[in-house]
GROMACS .gro file of C-alpha atoms in nm:
model
  473
    1MET     CA    1  -0.843  -0.195   6.702
    2MET     CA    2  -0.699  -0.472   6.486
    3ARG     CA    3  -0.948  -0.376   6.216
    4SER     CA    4  -0.773  -0.044   6.157
    5MET     CA    5  -0.440  -0.223   6.112
    6TYR     CA    6  -0.581  -0.454   5.848
    7SER     CA    7  -0.756  -0.162   5.680
    8GLY     CA    8  -0.417   0.005   5.657
    9VAL     CA    9  -0.269  -0.310   5.506
   10ALA     CA   10  -0.550  -0.318   5.247
   11GLY     CA   11  -0.482   0.048   5.165
   12LEU     CA   12  -0.110  -0.022   5.125
   13LYS     CA   13  -0.179  -0.306   4.885
   14ALA     CA   14  -0.421  -0.099   4.679
   15HIS     CA   15  -0.182   0.197   4.654
   16GLN     CA   16   0.108  -0.033   4.574
   17THR     CA   17  -0.091  -0.174   4.281
   18LYS     CA   18  -0.167   0.179   4.163
   19MET     CA   19   0.202   0.267   4.187
   20ASP     CA   20   0.286  -0.043   3.982
   21VAL     CA   21   0.050   0.073   3.709
   22ILE     CA   22   0.190   0.427   3.716
   23GLY     CA   23   0.543   0.286   3.692
   24ASN     CA   24   0.445   0.080   3.388
   25ASN     CA   25   0.283   0.383   3.225
   26ILE     CA   26   0.593   0.596   3.274
   27ALA     CA   27   0.822   0.314   3.157
   28ASN     CA   28   0.629   0.306   2.829
   29VAL     CA   29   0.615   0.679   2.771
   30ASN     CA   30   0.812   0.629   2.445
   31THR     CA   31   0.661   0.296   2.339
   32VAL     CA   32   0.495   0.323   1.997
   33GLY     CA   33   0.119   0.274   2.017
   34PHE     CA   34   0.120   0.214   2.395
   35LYS     CA   35  -0.207   0.270   2.578
   36SER     CA   36  -0.185   0.383   2.939
   37SER     CA   37  -0.391   0.232   3.220
   38THR     CA   38  -0.590   0.391   3.503
   39VAL     CA   39  -0.656   0.237   3.848
   40THR     CA   40  -0.975   0.287   4.044
   41PHE     CA   41  -1.039   0.186   4.408
   42SER     CA   42  -1.349   0.079   4.595
   43ASP     CA   43  -1.422   0.024   4.958
   44VAL     CA   44  -1.430  -0.333   5.087
   45LEU     CA   45  -1.666  -0.537   5.300
   46TYR     CA   46  -1.823  -0.362   5.599
   47GLN     CA   47  -1.875  -0.503   5.948
   48THR     CA   48  -2.220  -0.401   6.069
   49THR     CA   49  -2.231  -0.357   6.447
   50GLN     CA   50  -2.592  -0.240   6.450
   51SER     CA   51  -2.851  -0.264   6.176
   52ALA     CA   52  -3.068   0.029   6.074
   53SER     CA   53  -3.411   0.069   6.229
   54GLY     CA   54  -3.707   0.281   6.125
   55PRO     CA   55  -3.908   0.523   6.339
   56ASN     CA   56  -4.177   0.371   6.565
   57ALA     CA   57  -4.490   0.582   6.601
   58ASP     CA   58  -4.626   0.364   6.882
   59THR     CA   59  -4.323   0.407   7.107
   60GLY     CA   60  -4.218   0.742   6.978
   61ALA     CA   61  -3.871   0.607   6.899
   62ALA     CA   62  -3.682   0.770   6.614
   63GLY     CA   63  -3.516   0.575   6.337
   64LYS     CA   64  -3.150   0.485   6.361
   65ASN     CA   65  -2.892   0.445   6.089
   66ALA     CA   66  -2.686   0.133   6.064
   67MET     CA   67  -2.349   0.138   6.232
   68GLN     CA   68  -2.081  -0.006   6.002
   69ILE     CA   69  -1.706  -0.026   6.022
   70GLY     CA   70  -1.525  -0.045   5.687
   71LEU     CA   71  -1.242  -0.289   5.633
   72GLY     CA   72  -1.023  -0.090   5.394
   73SER     CA   73  -0.996  -0.044   5.017
   74VAL     CA   74  -0.934  -0.269   4.722
   75VAL     CA   75  -0.851  -0.220   4.355
   76ASN     CA   76  -1.184  -0.195   4.177
   77GLY     CA   77  -1.047  -0.198   3.823
   78ILE     CA   78  -0.749  -0.132   3.597
   79THR     CA   79  -0.878   0.025   3.275
   80THR     CA   80  -0.679   0.058   2.954
   81ASN     CA   81  -0.725   0.398   2.793
   82ALA     CA   82  -0.759   0.242   2.447
   83SER     CA   83  -0.972   0.520   2.301
   84VAL     CA   84  -0.732   0.800   2.391
   85ALA     CA   85  -0.506   0.871   2.094
   86GLY     CA   86  -0.136   0.932   2.130
   87GLY     CA   87   0.056   1.202   1.949
   88THR     CA   88   0.179   1.176   1.591
   89GLN     CA   89   0.544   1.102   1.520
   90THR     CA   90   0.644   1.169   1.159
   91THR     CA   91   0.899   0.920   1.025
   92ASP     CA   92   0.861   0.942   0.644
   93ASN     CA   93   0.910   0.564   0.640
   94PRO     CA   94   0.666   0.422   0.380
   95PHE     CA   95   0.600   0.118   0.601
   96ASP     CA   96   0.508   0.321   0.910
   97VAL     CA   97   0.130   0.360   0.941
   98MET     CA   98  -0.078   0.536   1.207
   99ILE     CA   99  -0.445   0.472   1.281
  100ASN     CA  100  -0.670   0.771   1.340
  101GLY     CA  101  -0.958   0.628   1.541
  102ASP     CA  102  -1.039   0.321   1.748
  103GLY     CA  103  -0.932   0.059   1.495
  104PHE     CA  104  -0.648  -0.188   1.543
  105PHE     CA  105  -0.408  -0.351   1.298
  106ILE     CA  106  -0.453  -0.726   1.272
  107VAL     CA  107  -0.141  -0.938   1.314
  108ASN     CA  108  -0.086  -1.309   1.347
  109GLN     CA  109   0.161  -1.479   1.576
  110GLY     CA  110   0.180  -1.853   1.622
  111GLY     CA  111  -0.142  -1.902   1.427
  112THR     CA  112  -0.347  -1.668   1.646
  113ASN     CA  113  -0.475  -1.326   1.548
  114TYR     CA  114  -0.382  -1.039   1.776
  115PHE     CA  115  -0.434  -0.664   1.751
  116THR     CA  116  -0.201  -0.368   1.779
  117LYS     CA  117  -0.181   0.009   1.747
  118ALA     CA  118   0.190  -0.001   1.665
  119GLY     CA  119   0.217   0.040   1.288
  120ALA     CA  120   0.596   0.017   1.259
  121PHE     CA  121   0.610  -0.249   0.987
  122LYS     CA  122   0.888  -0.400   0.775
  123ILE     CA  123   0.939  -0.663   0.505
  124ASP     CA  124   1.099  -0.994   0.601
  125ALA     CA  125   1.316  -1.221   0.385
  126ALA     CA  126   1.009  -1.397   0.243
  127GLY     CA  127   0.860  -1.066   0.128
  128THR     CA  128   0.591  -1.063   0.399
  129LEU     CA  129   0.481  -0.748   0.579
  130CYS     CA  130   0.548  -0.798   0.950
  131THR     CA  131   0.604  -0.621   1.282
  132SER     CA  132   0.940  -0.570   1.449
  133GLY     CA  133   0.840  -0.841   1.695
  134GLY     CA  134   0.796  -1.099   1.419
  135ALA     CA  135   0.418  -1.102   1.393
  136THR     CA  136   0.272  -1.124   1.041
  137VAL     CA  137   0.055  -0.831   0.932
  138MET     CA  138  -0.285  -0.946   0.807
  139GLY     CA  139  -0.507  -0.794   0.540
  140TRP     CA  140  -0.676  -0.858   0.208
  141LYS     CA  141  -0.512  -0.995  -0.104
  142ALA     CA  142  -0.509  -0.820  -0.440
  143THR     CA  143  -0.665  -0.965  -0.754
  144GLU     CA  144  -0.428  -1.162  -0.975
  145ASP     CA  145  -0.388  -0.874  -1.221
  146GLY     CA  146  -0.335  -0.622  -0.939
  147THR     CA  147  -0.626  -0.400  -1.039
  148GLY     CA  148  -0.848  -0.464  -0.736
  149ILE     CA  149  -0.874  -0.601  -0.382
  150VAL     CA  150  -1.051  -0.921  -0.271
  151LYS     CA  151  -1.221  -0.837   0.061
  152ASP     CA  152  -1.240  -1.182   0.213
  153SER     CA  153  -1.098  -1.341   0.527
  154VAL     CA  154  -0.772  -1.174   0.623
  155SER     CA  155  -0.446  -1.349   0.539
  156ALA     CA  156  -0.074  -1.271   0.549
  157LEU     CA  157   0.027  -0.981   0.325
  158ASN     CA  158   0.307  -1.125   0.114
  159VAL     CA  159   0.379  -0.812  -0.086
  160MET     CA  160   0.726  -0.892  -0.222
  161SER     CA  161   0.696  -1.256  -0.321
  162ALA     CA  162   0.868  -1.367  -0.642
  163ASP     CA  163   0.552  -1.332  -0.850
  164LYS     CA  164   0.510  -0.968  -0.740
  165MET     CA  165   0.862  -0.853  -0.824
  166TYR     CA  166   0.776  -0.811  -1.192
  167ALA     CA  167   0.492  -0.650  -1.387
  168ASP     CA  168   0.367  -0.822  -1.701
  169PRO     CA  169   0.461  -0.673  -2.038
  170GLU     CA  170   0.197  -0.549  -2.280
  171ALA     CA  171   0.201  -0.561  -2.659
  172THR     CA  172   0.174  -0.231  -2.844
  173ALA     CA  173  -0.168  -0.175  -3.001
  174ALA     CA  174  -0.141   0.183  -3.130
  175ALA     CA  175   0.105   0.436  -3.268
  176THR     CA  176   0.070   0.802  -3.369
  177VAL     CA  177   0.251   0.974  -3.655
  178SER     CA  178   0.246   1.353  -3.637
  179GLY     CA  179   0.439   1.654  -3.760
  180ASN     CA  180   0.478   1.809  -4.102
  181ILE     CA  181   0.601   1.680  -4.439
  182ASP     CA  182   0.731   1.981  -4.625
  183THR     CA  183   0.585   2.024  -4.973
  184LYS     CA  184   0.936   2.080  -5.111
  185ASP     CA  185   1.123   1.814  -4.917
  186LYS     CA  186   1.359   1.664  -5.177
  187GLN     CA  187   1.423   1.351  -4.972
  188ALA     CA  188   1.053   1.265  -4.974
  189ALA     CA  189   1.049   1.306  -5.352
  190ASP     CA  190   1.371   1.105  -5.402
  191LYS     CA  191   1.448   0.807  -5.177
  192GLY     CA  192   1.166   0.868  -4.934
  193LEU     CA  193   1.141   1.017  -4.585
  194PRO     CA  194   1.203   0.760  -4.307
  195VAL     CA  195   1.002   0.771  -3.983
  196SER     CA  196   1.038   0.505  -3.714
  197PHE     CA  197   0.879   0.408  -3.383
  198THR     CA  198   0.927   0.131  -3.129
  199ILE     CA  199   0.679  -0.140  -3.037
  200TYR     CA  200   0.662  -0.428  -2.788
  201ASP     CA  201   0.528  -0.778  -2.832
  202ASN     CA  202   0.337  -0.967  -2.563
  203LYS     CA  203   0.661  -1.102  -2.415
  204GLY     CA  204   0.804  -0.753  -2.374
  205ASP     CA  205   1.059  -0.778  -2.656
  206LYS     CA  206   1.129  -0.447  -2.826
  207TYR     CA  207   1.119  -0.385  -3.203
  208THR     CA  208   1.167  -0.086  -3.431
  209VAL     CA  209   0.919  -0.028  -3.712
  210LYS     CA  210   1.045   0.186  -3.998
  211LEU     CA  211   0.796   0.362  -4.225
  212ASN     CA  212   0.885   0.530  -4.552
  213PHE     CA  213   0.704   0.835  -4.696
  214LYS     CA  214   0.762   0.888  -5.068
  215GLU     CA  215   0.601   1.161  -5.275
  216ASN     CA  216   0.464   1.011  -5.598
  217GLY     CA  217   0.459   1.329  -5.806
  218THR     CA  218   0.092   1.414  -5.757
  219GLY     CA  219   0.113   1.556  -5.407
  220THR     CA  220   0.015   1.222  -5.257
  221TYR     CA  221   0.259   1.022  -5.041
  222ASP     CA  222   0.301   0.647  -5.059
  223VAL     CA  223   0.355   0.511  -4.708
  224SER     CA  224   0.508   0.166  -4.676
  225VAL     CA  225   0.680  -0.046  -4.413
  226GLY     CA  226   1.051  -0.006  -4.472
  227ASP     CA  227   1.174  -0.262  -4.219
  228ILE     CA  228   1.108  -0.414  -3.878
  229MET     CA  229   1.413  -0.473  -3.658
  230ASN     CA  230   1.451  -0.658  -3.330
  231SER     CA  231   1.624  -0.524  -3.017
  232ASP     CA  232   1.961  -0.640  -3.156
  233GLY     CA  233   1.914  -0.424  -3.466
  234LYS     CA  234   1.859  -0.724  -3.696
  235SER     CA  235   1.585  -0.718  -3.958
  236LEU     CA  236   1.305  -0.972  -3.923
  237PHE     CA  237   1.302  -1.002  -4.302
  238SER     CA  238   1.658  -1.134  -4.351
  239SER     CA  239   1.858  -1.444  -4.262
  240TYR     CA  240   2.228  -1.524  -4.275
  241ASP     CA  241   2.342  -1.770  -4.544
  242ASP     CA  242   2.633  -1.976  -4.407
  243THR     CA  243   2.729  -2.082  -4.758
  244THR     CA  244   2.766  -1.737  -4.915
  245LYS     CA  245   2.840  -1.567  -4.581
  246LYS     CA  246   2.585  -1.301  -4.670
  247TYR     CA  247   2.240  -1.191  -4.562
  248ILE     CA  248   1.954  -1.283  -4.794
  249PRO     CA  249   1.576  -1.225  -4.780
  250SER     CA  250   1.439  -1.480  -4.537
  251THR     CA  251   1.205  -1.745  -4.675
  252SER     CA  252   1.051  -1.773  -4.329
  253ALA     CA  253   1.021  -1.398  -4.278
  254PRO     CA  254   0.710  -1.269  -4.105
  255THR     CA  255   0.421  -1.155  -4.317
  256VAL     CA  256   0.325  -0.793  -4.281
  257ASN     CA  257  -0.004  -0.632  -4.370
  258PHE     CA  258  -0.021  -0.254  -4.364
  259GLY     CA  259  -0.346  -0.072  -4.431
  260GLY     CA  260  -0.490  -0.389  -4.585
  261ASN     CA  261  -0.193  -0.445  -4.817
  262ALA     CA  262   0.050  -0.736  -4.787
  263MET     CA  263   0.418  -0.642  -4.791
  264THR     CA  264   0.741  -0.845  -4.801
  265ALA     CA  265   1.114  -0.780  -4.844
  266THR     CA  266   1.249  -0.839  -5.192
  267SER     CA  267   1.605  -0.721  -5.132
  268VAL     CA  268   1.831  -0.686  -4.826
  269ASP     CA  269   2.179  -0.552  -4.763
  270PRO     CA  270   2.413  -0.854  -4.782
  271VAL     CA  271   2.638  -0.712  -4.509
  272THR     CA  272   2.391  -0.575  -4.252
  273GLY     CA  273   2.072  -0.761  -4.345
  274ALA     CA  274   1.872  -0.436  -4.351
  275VAL     CA  275   1.588  -0.423  -4.603
  276THR     CA  276   1.677  -0.225  -4.913
  277GLU     CA  277   1.357  -0.286  -5.105
  278MET     CA  278   1.010  -0.379  -4.987
  279GLY     CA  279   0.760  -0.528  -5.226
  280GLY     CA  280   0.388  -0.480  -5.207
  281THR     CA  281   0.134  -0.201  -5.238
  282ALA     CA  282   0.188   0.112  -5.031
  283VAL     CA  283  -0.090   0.308  -4.859
  284ALA     CA  284  -0.172   0.654  -4.998
  285LEU     CA  285  -0.148   0.948  -4.757
  286THR     CA  286  -0.332   1.250  -4.900
  287PHE     CA  287  -0.362   1.610  -4.788
  288ASP     CA  288  -0.597   1.892  -4.878
  289LYS     CA  289  -0.418   2.074  -5.160
  290ALA     CA  290  -0.556   2.412  -5.051
  291THR     CA  291  -0.487   2.393  -4.675
  292GLY     CA  292  -0.219   2.124  -4.638
  293LYS     CA  293  -0.420   1.952  -4.369
  294PHE     CA  294  -0.471   1.575  -4.348
  295SER     CA  295  -0.732   1.436  -4.585
  296ALA     CA  296  -0.722   1.055  -4.580
  297MET     CA  297  -0.504   0.749  -4.517
  298GLY     CA  298  -0.592   0.518  -4.804
  299SER     CA  299  -0.968   0.490  -4.790
  300ASP     CA  300  -0.981   0.576  -4.420
  301LYS     CA  301  -1.091   0.934  -4.356
  302GLU     CA  302  -1.008   0.895  -3.985
  303GLY     CA  303  -0.642   0.844  -4.069
  304ILE     CA  304  -0.597   0.492  -3.933
  305ALA     CA  305  -0.387   0.227  -4.106
  306THR     CA  306  -0.363  -0.109  -3.927
  307LEU     CA  307  -0.024  -0.283  -3.908
  308THR     CA  308  -0.043  -0.660  -3.866
  309ILE     CA  309   0.273  -0.861  -3.801
  310ASN     CA  310   0.254  -1.240  -3.823
  311THR     CA  311   0.564  -1.434  -3.727
  312GLY     CA  312   0.388  -1.770  -3.709
  313VAL     CA  313   0.346  -1.743  -3.331
  314THR     CA  314  -0.020  -1.679  -3.254
  315GLY     CA  315  -0.081  -1.388  -3.017
  316LEU     CA  316   0.278  -1.262  -3.013
  317PHE     CA  317   0.186  -0.922  -3.162
  318ASN     CA  318  -0.126  -0.711  -3.138
  319ASP     CA  319  -0.268  -0.540  -3.445
  320ILE     CA  320  -0.126  -0.187  -3.431
  321LYS     CA  321  -0.352   0.099  -3.534
  322VAL     CA  322  -0.125   0.371  -3.675
  323ASP     CA  323  -0.288   0.717  -3.665
  324PHE     CA  324  -0.181   0.967  -3.936
  325SER     CA  325  -0.459   1.221  -3.878
  326LYS     CA  326  -0.237   1.478  -3.705
  327MET     CA  327   0.001   1.513  -4.000
  328THR     CA  328   0.020   1.824  -4.220
  329ASN     CA  329   0.170   1.914  -4.557
  330TYR     CA  330   0.282   2.275  -4.512
  331ALA     CA  331   0.571   2.461  -4.671
  332SER     CA  332   0.839   2.503  -4.405
  333GLY     CA  333   1.164   2.582  -4.584
  334GLY     CA  334   1.221   2.236  -4.727
  335SER     CA  335   1.259   2.065  -4.389
  336SER     CA  336   1.013   1.805  -4.261
  337THR     CA  337   0.935   1.734  -3.896
  338ALA     CA  338   0.740   1.409  -3.923
  339ALA     CA  339   0.785   1.179  -3.621
  340ALA     CA  340   0.611   0.878  -3.467
  341THR     CA  341   0.549   0.759  -3.112
  342ARG     CA  342   0.401   0.451  -2.949
  343GLY     CA  343   0.044   0.481  -2.824
  344ASP     CA  344  -0.270   0.658  -2.939
  345LYS     CA  345  -0.338   1.031  -2.906
  346ASP     CA  346  -0.423   0.978  -2.536
  347GLY     CA  347  -0.101   0.784  -2.474
  348LYS     CA  348  -0.283   0.455  -2.428
  349ASN     CA  349  -0.208   0.114  -2.585
  350ALA     CA  350   0.161   0.202  -2.615
  351GLY     CA  351   0.270  -0.135  -2.482
  352LYS     CA  352   0.523  -0.205  -2.210
  353GLN     CA  353   0.829  -0.413  -2.156
  354VAL     CA  354   0.848  -0.632  -1.845
  355GLY     CA  355   0.875  -0.413  -1.534
  356GLU     CA  356   1.091  -0.464  -1.227
  357MET     CA  357   0.961  -0.350  -0.889
  358GLN     CA  358   1.111  -0.016  -0.789
  359SER     CA  359   0.916   0.085  -0.479
  360ILE     CA  360   0.625   0.002  -0.250
  361SER     CA  361   0.394   0.252  -0.087
  362ILE     CA  362   0.082   0.244   0.133
  363ASP     CA  363  -0.194   0.494   0.064
  364GLY     CA  364  -0.444   0.646   0.306
  365SER     CA  365  -0.693   0.362   0.257
  366GLY     CA  366  -0.435   0.097   0.345
  367LYS     CA  367  -0.384  -0.023  -0.012
  368ILE     CA  368  -0.028  -0.141  -0.075
  369ILE     CA  369   0.088  -0.029  -0.420
  370GLY     CA  370   0.387  -0.157  -0.615
  371SER     CA  371   0.555   0.070  -0.870
  372TYR     CA  372   0.747  -0.089  -1.157
  373SER     CA  373   1.012   0.028  -1.401
  374ASN     CA  374   0.776   0.003  -1.700
  375GLY     CA  375   0.535   0.256  -1.549
  376THR     CA  376   0.292  -0.002  -1.413
  377ASN     CA  377   0.135   0.052  -1.071
  378LYS     CA  378  -0.065  -0.233  -0.921
  379TYR     CA  379  -0.217  -0.333  -0.590
  380LEU     CA  380  -0.027  -0.587  -0.382
  381GLY     CA  381  -0.281  -0.606  -0.099
  382GLN     CA  382  -0.463  -0.391   0.155
  383LEU     CA  383  -0.440  -0.348   0.530
  384ALA     CA  384  -0.761  -0.437   0.713
  385LEU     CA  385  -0.855  -0.301   1.055
  386ALA     CA  386  -1.045  -0.452   1.347
  387GLU     CA  387  -1.286  -0.246   1.556
  388PHE     CA  388  -1.434  -0.356   1.888
  389ALA     CA  389  -1.744  -0.251   2.079
  390ASN     CA  390  -1.529  -0.215   2.390
  391PRO     CA  391  -1.163  -0.165   2.297
  392SER     CA  392  -1.075  -0.119   2.665
  393GLY     CA  393  -1.187  -0.478   2.716
  394LEU     CA  394  -0.895  -0.612   2.512
  395GLU     CA  395  -0.627  -0.797   2.707
  396ALA     CA  396  -0.270  -0.668   2.673
  397ILE     CA  397  -0.029  -0.959   2.629
  398GLY     CA  398   0.296  -0.765   2.578
  399GLY     CA  399   0.490  -0.681   2.267
  400ASN     CA  400   0.236  -0.406   2.181
  401LEU     CA  401  -0.024  -0.678   2.121
  402PHE     CA  402  -0.380  -0.717   2.247
  403ALA     CA  403  -0.600  -1.026   2.252
  404GLU     CA  404  -0.978  -1.024   2.226
  405THR     CA  405  -1.182  -1.115   2.534
  406LYS     CA  406  -1.548  -1.184   2.601
  407ASN     CA  407  -1.589  -0.825   2.713
  408SER     CA  408  -1.417  -0.662   2.413
  409GLY     CA  409  -1.630  -0.814   2.139
  410GLU     CA  410  -1.518  -1.061   1.875
  411PHE     CA  411  -1.318  -1.011   1.557
  412ASP     CA  412  -1.517  -1.143   1.259
  413GLY     CA  413  -1.213  -1.267   1.067
  414ILE     CA  414  -1.264  -1.018   0.783
  415GLY     CA  415  -1.216  -0.672   0.930
  416ILE     CA  416  -1.315  -0.335   0.790
  417ASP     CA  417  -1.184  -0.109   0.516
  418PRO     CA  418  -0.980   0.177   0.668
  419SER     CA  419  -1.152   0.419   0.431
  420SER     CA  420  -1.507   0.318   0.523
  421GLY     CA  421  -1.509   0.278   0.902
  422SER     CA  422  -1.467   0.526   1.185
  423SER     CA  423  -1.089   0.494   1.151
  424SER     CA  424  -0.848   0.625   0.889
  425LEU     CA  425  -0.477   0.587   0.820
  426THR     CA  426  -0.180   0.822   0.799
  427THR     CA  427   0.129   0.682   0.628
  428GLY     CA  428   0.485   0.782   0.708
  429ALA     CA  429   0.389   0.838   1.072
  430LEU     CA  430   0.345   0.644   1.398
  431GLU     CA  431   0.112   0.685   1.694
  432MET     CA  432   0.313   0.766   2.005
  433SER     CA  433   0.230   0.653   2.357
  434ASN     CA  434  -0.075   0.824   2.506
  435VAL     CA  435   0.090   0.849   2.849
  436ASP     CA  436   0.045   1.201   2.995
  437LEU     CA  437   0.353   1.252   3.213
  438SER     CA  438   0.204   1.548   3.401
  439ALA     CA  439  -0.098   1.338   3.499
  440GLN     CA  440   0.125   1.042   3.590
  441PHE     CA  441   0.349   1.252   3.815
  442THR     CA  442   0.043   1.402   3.984
  443ASP     CA  443  -0.103   1.054   4.037
  444MET     CA  444   0.235   0.945   4.171
  445ILE     CA  445   0.229   1.218   4.437
  446VAL     CA  446  -0.128   1.137   4.537
  447THR     CA  447  -0.048   0.765   4.547
  448GLN     CA  448   0.263   0.825   4.755
  449ARG     CA  449   0.067   1.031   5.007
  450GLY     CA  450  -0.208   0.770   5.019
  451PHE     CA  451   0.051   0.500   5.083
  452GLN     CA  452   0.213   0.710   5.357
  453ALA     CA  453  -0.123   0.780   5.522
  454ASN     CA  454  -0.212   0.410   5.528
  455SER     CA  455   0.127   0.326   5.675
  456ARG     CA  456   0.059   0.584   5.948
  457THR     CA  457  -0.267   0.404   6.025
  458ILE     CA  458  -0.066   0.088   6.091
  459THR     CA  459   0.203   0.258   6.300
  460THR     CA  460  -0.055   0.453   6.501
  461THR     CA  461  -0.256   0.137   6.565
  462ASP     CA  462   0.067  -0.035   6.669
  463THR     CA  463   0.137   0.246   6.917
  464MET     CA  464  -0.212   0.209   7.063
  465LEU     CA  465  -0.160  -0.166   7.100
  466GLU     CA  466   0.170  -0.100   7.269
  467GLU     CA  467  -0.004   0.129   7.518
  468LEU     CA  468  -0.260  -0.144   7.580
  469ILE     CA  469   0.009  -0.399   7.648
  470ASN     CA  470   0.183  -0.156   7.883
  471LEU     CA  471  -0.128  -0.137   8.102
  472LYS     CA  472  -0.015  -0.447   8.294
  473ARG     CA  473   0.315  -0.291   8.396
   0.00000   0.00000   0.00000
């Protein structure tokens, strides 16, 4: 009779454990990335009062089954439903990332790697991607120039360190002159038609190059460099004379070669320093006299004239290939529309000034991309994921973190690319808890009834014992 009481106690303990798990599931119904748990029971040790026996042909006795009395139930296992995905919560936060699949984000806390489904990330004061709980998000670093990813052992993703806040400038290597020079443009026949474009050196400093188109009386146009001015509007070809208090042609002015011809300033405005006369041989721009279409730039039928600027500092400027092939020489009422822009016909090699970081985004493959004010986009790193043979074997340690165990499989220290494994990423969204409230409430009812039934076993056994004790009265 005492066995039934202890069986009831075992049942109470088992159902209490199940209720504890259900309570934890419901408490985390709104926890980002939470994985619910399921409890299973098993029967316990049996007391065998009579062993089984087989039939005996000699005696004619039939076989008998064993007689066993069970001793209650016990919790057989508590399984984390790690492979069951939660719902999607859209946040539009660029640092919120959701995993579609069995992968886990890799984070580091106290020097140890842990794993999480909660992709609610932020940037700390050191520029490192981290979780709200203070764990560092791990992944792969970008190449030094930001054009690729180095898939090596995972490390902290420091995406806003001082060296990543700026994008390197690029020197201009091409320019395009297009539009029409009217055949009857009086300015082109008199003082010359000015056309200018901006360029950058390798430090990101901005300059203005002025070209001058002058018709030489034969239908051919002499193109020369009129001036080159820095970002302050001062000519590179002049210097201020403290004695006369006037600008004069600089003796240390840069040398300029345009289309193979050396050019230098021979006269400057004494008040502004702007070049008023440039010495040297101009480059001939010719058009087809019958159609008005481009014919040649000097001896170059492709229309390219190279501008070389030498200030004495090696590597400060790139050679700039100026393309004139899109120009025409049509009659258009005496008004010309010639204009110049940085870059070639495809918009490349235009050069850039130094860029300041404007935004950070994470794409569907986990690559973290920085966008800069000069139009540069470069990789800052990439999120790596960890996948396990048995994700339910991970050990929950709190704070939305899991630790690997011998039954989960081991993390190799490198991880997998989110775009190549069985998992993928959705940015601007979070994975919600996978707790199913309807199932939890149903389990709660069943657990409550099981607990009540086991308590009745105890009270009924107690009543029977009381009757036994009363026999002596």
